[in-house]
XYZ file of C-alpha atoms in Angstrom:
336
model
C -8.322 9.703 6.741
C -9.680 6.217 6.120
C -13.208 7.372 6.745
C -13.001 9.454 3.551
C -13.084 6.262 1.511
C -16.824 5.847 1.954
C -17.851 9.355 0.966
C -19.934 9.751 -2.122
C -18.728 12.135 -4.763
C -20.778 15.232 -5.385
C -21.807 16.127 -8.865
C -20.351 19.431 -9.892
C -19.055 21.291 -12.888
C -15.400 21.576 -13.793
C -13.127 21.786 -10.781
C -13.731 19.079 -8.126
C -13.904 20.051 -4.479
C -11.078 19.454 -2.034
C -13.225 16.803 -0.325
C -13.518 14.745 -3.523
C -9.786 15.018 -4.121
C -8.895 13.952 -0.582
C -11.482 11.164 -0.665
C -9.973 9.545 -3.764
C -6.485 9.771 -2.251
C -7.802 8.258 0.959
C -9.164 5.325 -1.026
C -5.677 4.631 -2.390
C -4.124 4.683 1.084
C -6.875 2.392 2.411
C -6.679 -0.468 -0.071
C -2.976 -1.355 0.302
C -2.875 -1.942 4.099
C -6.253 -3.693 4.055
C -5.090 -6.187 1.433
C -1.765 -6.633 3.228
C -3.592 -7.468 6.446
C -5.515 -10.221 4.646
C -2.257 -11.550 3.162
C -0.586 -11.476 6.593
C -3.409 -13.486 8.150
C -3.157 -16.067 5.348
C 0.642 -16.255 5.715
C 0.449 -16.745 9.488
C -2.029 -19.602 9.109
C -0.376 -21.212 6.058
C 3.275 -20.070 6.019
C 4.340 -22.817 3.629
C 1.853 -21.640 0.973
C 1.484 -17.893 1.482
C 4.741 -16.962 3.167
C 6.315 -15.947 -0.146
C 3.356 -13.690 -0.905
C 3.931 -11.750 2.306
C 7.674 -11.493 1.648
C 7.145 -10.084 -1.855
C 3.866 -8.315 -1.156
C 5.068 -4.865 -2.247
C 6.321 -6.143 -5.596
C 3.215 -8.240 -6.304
C 0.845 -5.431 -5.289
C 2.754 -2.848 -7.348
C 2.625 -5.060 -10.437
C -1.124 -5.620 -10.134
C -1.676 -1.933 -9.340
C 0.325 -0.960 -12.440
C -1.853 -3.147 -14.691
C -5.070 -1.871 -13.068
C -4.131 1.800 -13.311
C -2.959 1.413 -16.909
C -6.329 -0.072 -17.853
C -8.307 2.706 -16.146
C -6.127 5.495 -17.567
C -6.527 4.166 -21.105
C -10.247 3.450 -20.868
C -11.590 6.105 -18.494
C -8.856 8.819 -18.535
C -8.602 8.435 -14.755
C -7.043 6.227 -12.125
C -9.116 3.618 -10.303
C -9.742 5.906 -7.310
C -10.463 8.954 -9.489
C -12.954 7.019 -11.605
C -14.547 5.683 -8.408
C -15.370 9.284 -7.420
C -16.376 10.333 -10.983
C -13.246 12.367 -11.604
C -11.395 12.602 -14.896
C -7.942 13.693 -16.043
C -7.776 16.324 -18.770
C -4.607 17.203 -20.666
C -4.071 20.440 -22.676
C -2.504 18.340 -25.448
C -5.491 15.974 -25.542
C -7.017 15.903 -29.037
C -9.521 13.063 -28.514
C -11.422 11.343 -25.747
C -8.275 9.385 -24.843
C -5.274 10.594 -22.896
C -2.005 10.877 -24.870
C 0.347 7.951 -24.403
C 3.027 10.167 -22.851
C 0.565 11.468 -20.276
C -0.468 7.906 -19.395
C 3.129 6.847 -18.752
C 3.786 9.968 -16.684
C 0.651 9.227 -14.669
C 1.766 5.641 -14.058
C 5.165 6.901 -12.930
C 3.606 9.306 -10.417
C 0.745 7.067 -9.260
C 2.460 3.654 -9.049
C 6.251 3.818 -9.339
C 7.021 6.827 -7.125
C 4.879 5.580 -4.173
C 6.630 2.201 -4.416
C 10.081 3.834 -4.354
C 8.993 6.086 -1.474
C 7.793 3.105 0.558
C 11.041 1.219 -0.040
C 13.062 4.263 1.032
C 10.963 4.543 4.199
C 11.604 0.875 5.025
C 15.313 1.262 4.284
C 15.504 4.279 6.575
C 13.722 2.479 9.428
C 16.049 -0.528 9.141
C 19.194 1.613 9.009
C 18.003 3.796 11.874
C 17.393 0.706 13.983
C 20.883 -0.531 13.140
C 22.343 2.914 13.775
C 20.851 3.068 17.269
C 22.724 -0.057 18.346
C 26.382 0.257 19.240
C 27.543 -2.692 17.111
C 25.415 -1.628 14.164
C 26.747 1.907 14.311
C 30.286 0.620 13.907
C 29.362 -1.647 10.991
C 27.425 0.934 8.952
C 29.106 2.449 5.922
C 29.562 6.176 5.475
C 26.901 6.213 2.748
C 24.374 4.550 5.078
C 25.090 7.057 7.836
C 24.646 9.921 5.389
C 21.318 8.450 4.249
C 20.071 8.198 7.849
C 21.052 11.811 8.483
C 19.645 13.306 5.252
C 16.491 11.301 4.564
C 14.316 12.882 7.318
C 14.793 16.269 5.632
C 13.880 14.793 2.231
C 10.761 13.239 3.738
C 9.801 16.574 5.332
C 10.199 18.394 2.024
C 8.097 15.703 0.288
C 5.222 15.965 2.767
C 5.497 19.746 2.998
C 5.205 20.149 -0.770
C 2.062 18.006 -0.847
C 0.527 19.935 2.047
C 1.280 23.302 0.441
C -0.297 22.227 -2.853
C -3.419 20.949 -1.078
C -3.725 24.198 0.871
C -3.313 26.311 -2.267
C -5.871 24.146 -4.097
C -8.360 24.488 -1.243
C -8.201 28.299 -1.426
C -8.358 28.338 -5.243
C -4.767 29.518 -5.736
C -3.629 26.443 -7.658
C -5.122 24.092 -10.259
C -3.380 21.017 -8.853
C -3.735 19.433 -5.427
C -0.405 17.617 -5.762
C 2.970 18.457 -7.319
C 2.931 15.063 -9.024
C -0.333 15.884 -10.775
C 1.282 19.047 -12.110
C 4.327 17.019 -13.156
C 2.005 14.741 -15.120
C 0.625 17.745 -17.030
C -3.082 17.130 -16.369
C -5.861 18.624 -14.278
C -8.797 16.931 -12.572
C -12.414 17.689 -13.428
C -15.811 16.134 -12.783
C -16.896 13.529 -15.309
C -20.434 14.547 -16.359
C -20.784 12.611 -19.619
C -23.010 9.912 -18.129
C -25.315 12.486 -16.554
C -25.678 14.428 -19.813
C -26.489 11.251 -21.728
C -29.107 10.352 -19.150
C -30.723 13.787 -19.455
C -30.915 13.482 -23.249
C -32.542 10.057 -22.915
C -35.097 11.337 -20.406
C -35.968 14.311 -22.620
C -38.020 12.064 -24.941
C -41.275 10.558 -23.639
C -41.396 6.778 -23.303
C -44.148 6.515 -25.939
C -42.021 8.274 -28.585
C -39.063 5.928 -28.169
C -38.634 3.132 -30.709
C -38.314 -0.499 -29.665
C -34.546 -0.272 -29.979
C -34.530 2.976 -27.993
C -36.643 1.413 -25.248
C -34.284 -1.580 -25.046
C -31.265 0.705 -24.888
C -32.956 2.801 -22.196
C -33.691 -0.289 -20.074
C -30.156 -1.614 -20.545
C -28.671 1.734 -19.493
C -30.883 1.781 -16.404
C -29.810 -1.756 -15.494
C -26.144 -0.945 -16.067
C -26.405 2.219 -14.007
C -28.102 0.327 -11.188
C -25.435 -2.387 -11.323
C -22.642 0.192 -11.320
C -24.122 2.038 -8.363
C -24.643 -1.226 -6.478
C -21.067 -2.374 -7.128
C -19.642 1.039 -6.234
C -21.656 1.228 -3.024
C -20.796 -2.352 -2.089
C -17.117 -1.763 -2.791
C -17.137 1.444 -0.773
C -18.833 -0.196 2.209
C -16.585 -3.261 1.863
C -13.424 -1.171 1.865
C -14.592 0.723 4.931
C -15.414 -2.563 6.678
C -12.019 -4.049 5.806
C -10.293 -0.939 7.105
C -12.321 -1.177 10.303
C -11.269 -4.807 10.731
C -7.643 -3.850 10.133
C -7.898 -1.196 12.868
C -9.695 -3.605 15.213
C -7.130 -6.379 14.896
C -4.155 -4.029 15.085
C -5.424 -2.212 18.185
C -7.217 -4.917 20.163
C -5.912 -8.340 19.161
C -2.465 -7.732 17.728
C -0.952 -9.878 20.482
C -2.737 -12.934 19.078
C -0.884 -12.855 15.762
C 2.138 -14.661 17.218
C 0.121 -17.322 19.010
C -1.803 -18.041 15.833
C 1.347 -19.574 14.359
C 1.652 -23.355 14.753
C 4.056 -24.521 17.464
C 7.376 -25.503 15.802
C 8.661 -29.040 16.168
C 11.401 -29.508 18.786
C 14.948 -29.541 17.325
C 16.428 -32.944 16.545
C 19.512 -33.933 18.491
C 21.404 -35.224 15.471
C 21.551 -32.012 13.389
C 20.845 -29.156 15.830
C 22.954 -30.106 18.842
C 24.798 -26.804 18.805
C 21.554 -24.839 18.263
C 20.022 -26.544 21.297
C 22.806 -25.396 23.594
C 22.004 -22.570 25.958
C 24.296 -19.819 24.683
C 25.058 -20.868 21.084
C 23.681 -18.934 18.101
C 21.839 -21.259 15.639
C 23.286 -19.293 12.686
C 27.006 -18.837 13.386
C 27.217 -21.763 15.894
C 29.328 -19.687 18.252
C 28.707 -18.200 21.669
C 26.009 -15.564 21.315
C 26.794 -11.879 21.593
C 24.203 -9.106 21.848
C 21.410 -11.644 22.409
C 18.284 -11.046 20.289
C 15.090 -13.128 20.197
C 12.904 -13.597 17.128
C 9.320 -13.230 18.366
C 7.706 -15.390 15.672
C 9.636 -18.486 16.805
C 11.191 -17.723 20.206
C 14.748 -18.668 19.207
C 17.639 -16.471 20.364
C 20.496 -15.414 18.068
C 23.336 -12.945 17.811
C 21.918 -9.609 16.738
C 24.090 -9.150 13.607
C 23.404 -12.751 12.511
C 19.621 -12.687 12.828
C 19.255 -9.112 11.563
C 21.130 -9.838 8.325
C 19.335 -13.180 7.870
C 15.812 -11.833 8.392
C 16.512 -8.770 6.277
C 17.628 -10.950 3.350
C 15.375 -14.019 3.598
C 12.325 -12.619 5.501
C 11.932 -15.794 7.595
C 13.183 -17.546 10.728
C 16.299 -19.653 9.985
C 15.090 -22.460 12.260
C 11.299 -22.679 11.807
C 11.046 -20.970 8.373
C 8.147 -18.843 9.630
C 7.726 -15.440 7.859
C 9.532 -12.724 9.811
C 10.419 -9.032 9.576
C 13.077 -6.978 11.302
C 10.443 -5.477 13.608
C 9.998 -8.961 15.114
C 13.481 -8.778 16.670
C 13.570 -8.304 20.452
C 16.768 -7.319 22.255
C 17.493 -9.316 25.401
C 19.361 -7.774 28.319
C 20.766 -10.538 30.481
C 21.990 -9.406 33.891
C 24.667 -11.244 35.794
C 23.610 -13.647 38.513
């Protein structure tokens, strides 16, 4: 639904349409992977400078997202994406133009913290499932980990099913919230029409009847509105272009990401003699078992050794290149 990020919001009264709601959610889901792609490219070209940023990308992005959303909720009574599409959060307990502090913290919990926890649980499930599918990993997993692998798919289905049911009910006018988390926050979404009403009041007076101060204010408002529209349009087109580039590189040139890394220096004989041997793991320095190659560097390790190392340190133990568990490749060596 990335293409929804470049839709323009329609001006309406009260309840926003399902297209506006889905468009602002699509904008949220578009920004994170687009920024991560840019960070990944920087880390692959300069691993010594930007490798840490890729390893802790989720934490850094969540922190910046928390500060951004807190600012927009306090100033505009809306998240960044909702304000982008001229939507506004309204609380029944709201007694002024500002959202209550409790509502702001609930919104931050649902908009920033819960998606971060959900993403971490998804990554944990994928890692444990990969370990569970291997014979050695299945024996090493704890009972709690096995229970998590068995139960989490049902939790994920309930999560997605609840969101889909709310969106369906909202589309047919049976519910005031398009998401259970919006209902948990205690707010509803509506169109923000304050700027349009102010503009109509300004245009109701002829130019000749305006005072000098009124004329200056009118010109400044026009310039600000033009700047805001230009920035919004440029940001919308830029986000769509970044998403297109992310799709292009992931679908057409993903195989070039590994070759873009600099070639590692050959191991020195004095300190990596064991690592240079044919069947010795560079981590445990013993004969390899369950051979597994790390695609970012080409070195071969024991599967338990390299899996635990990459999972903890997010890099190759020999070349120090950034690495993830999905870069592990099982090797099946047949007898001669």
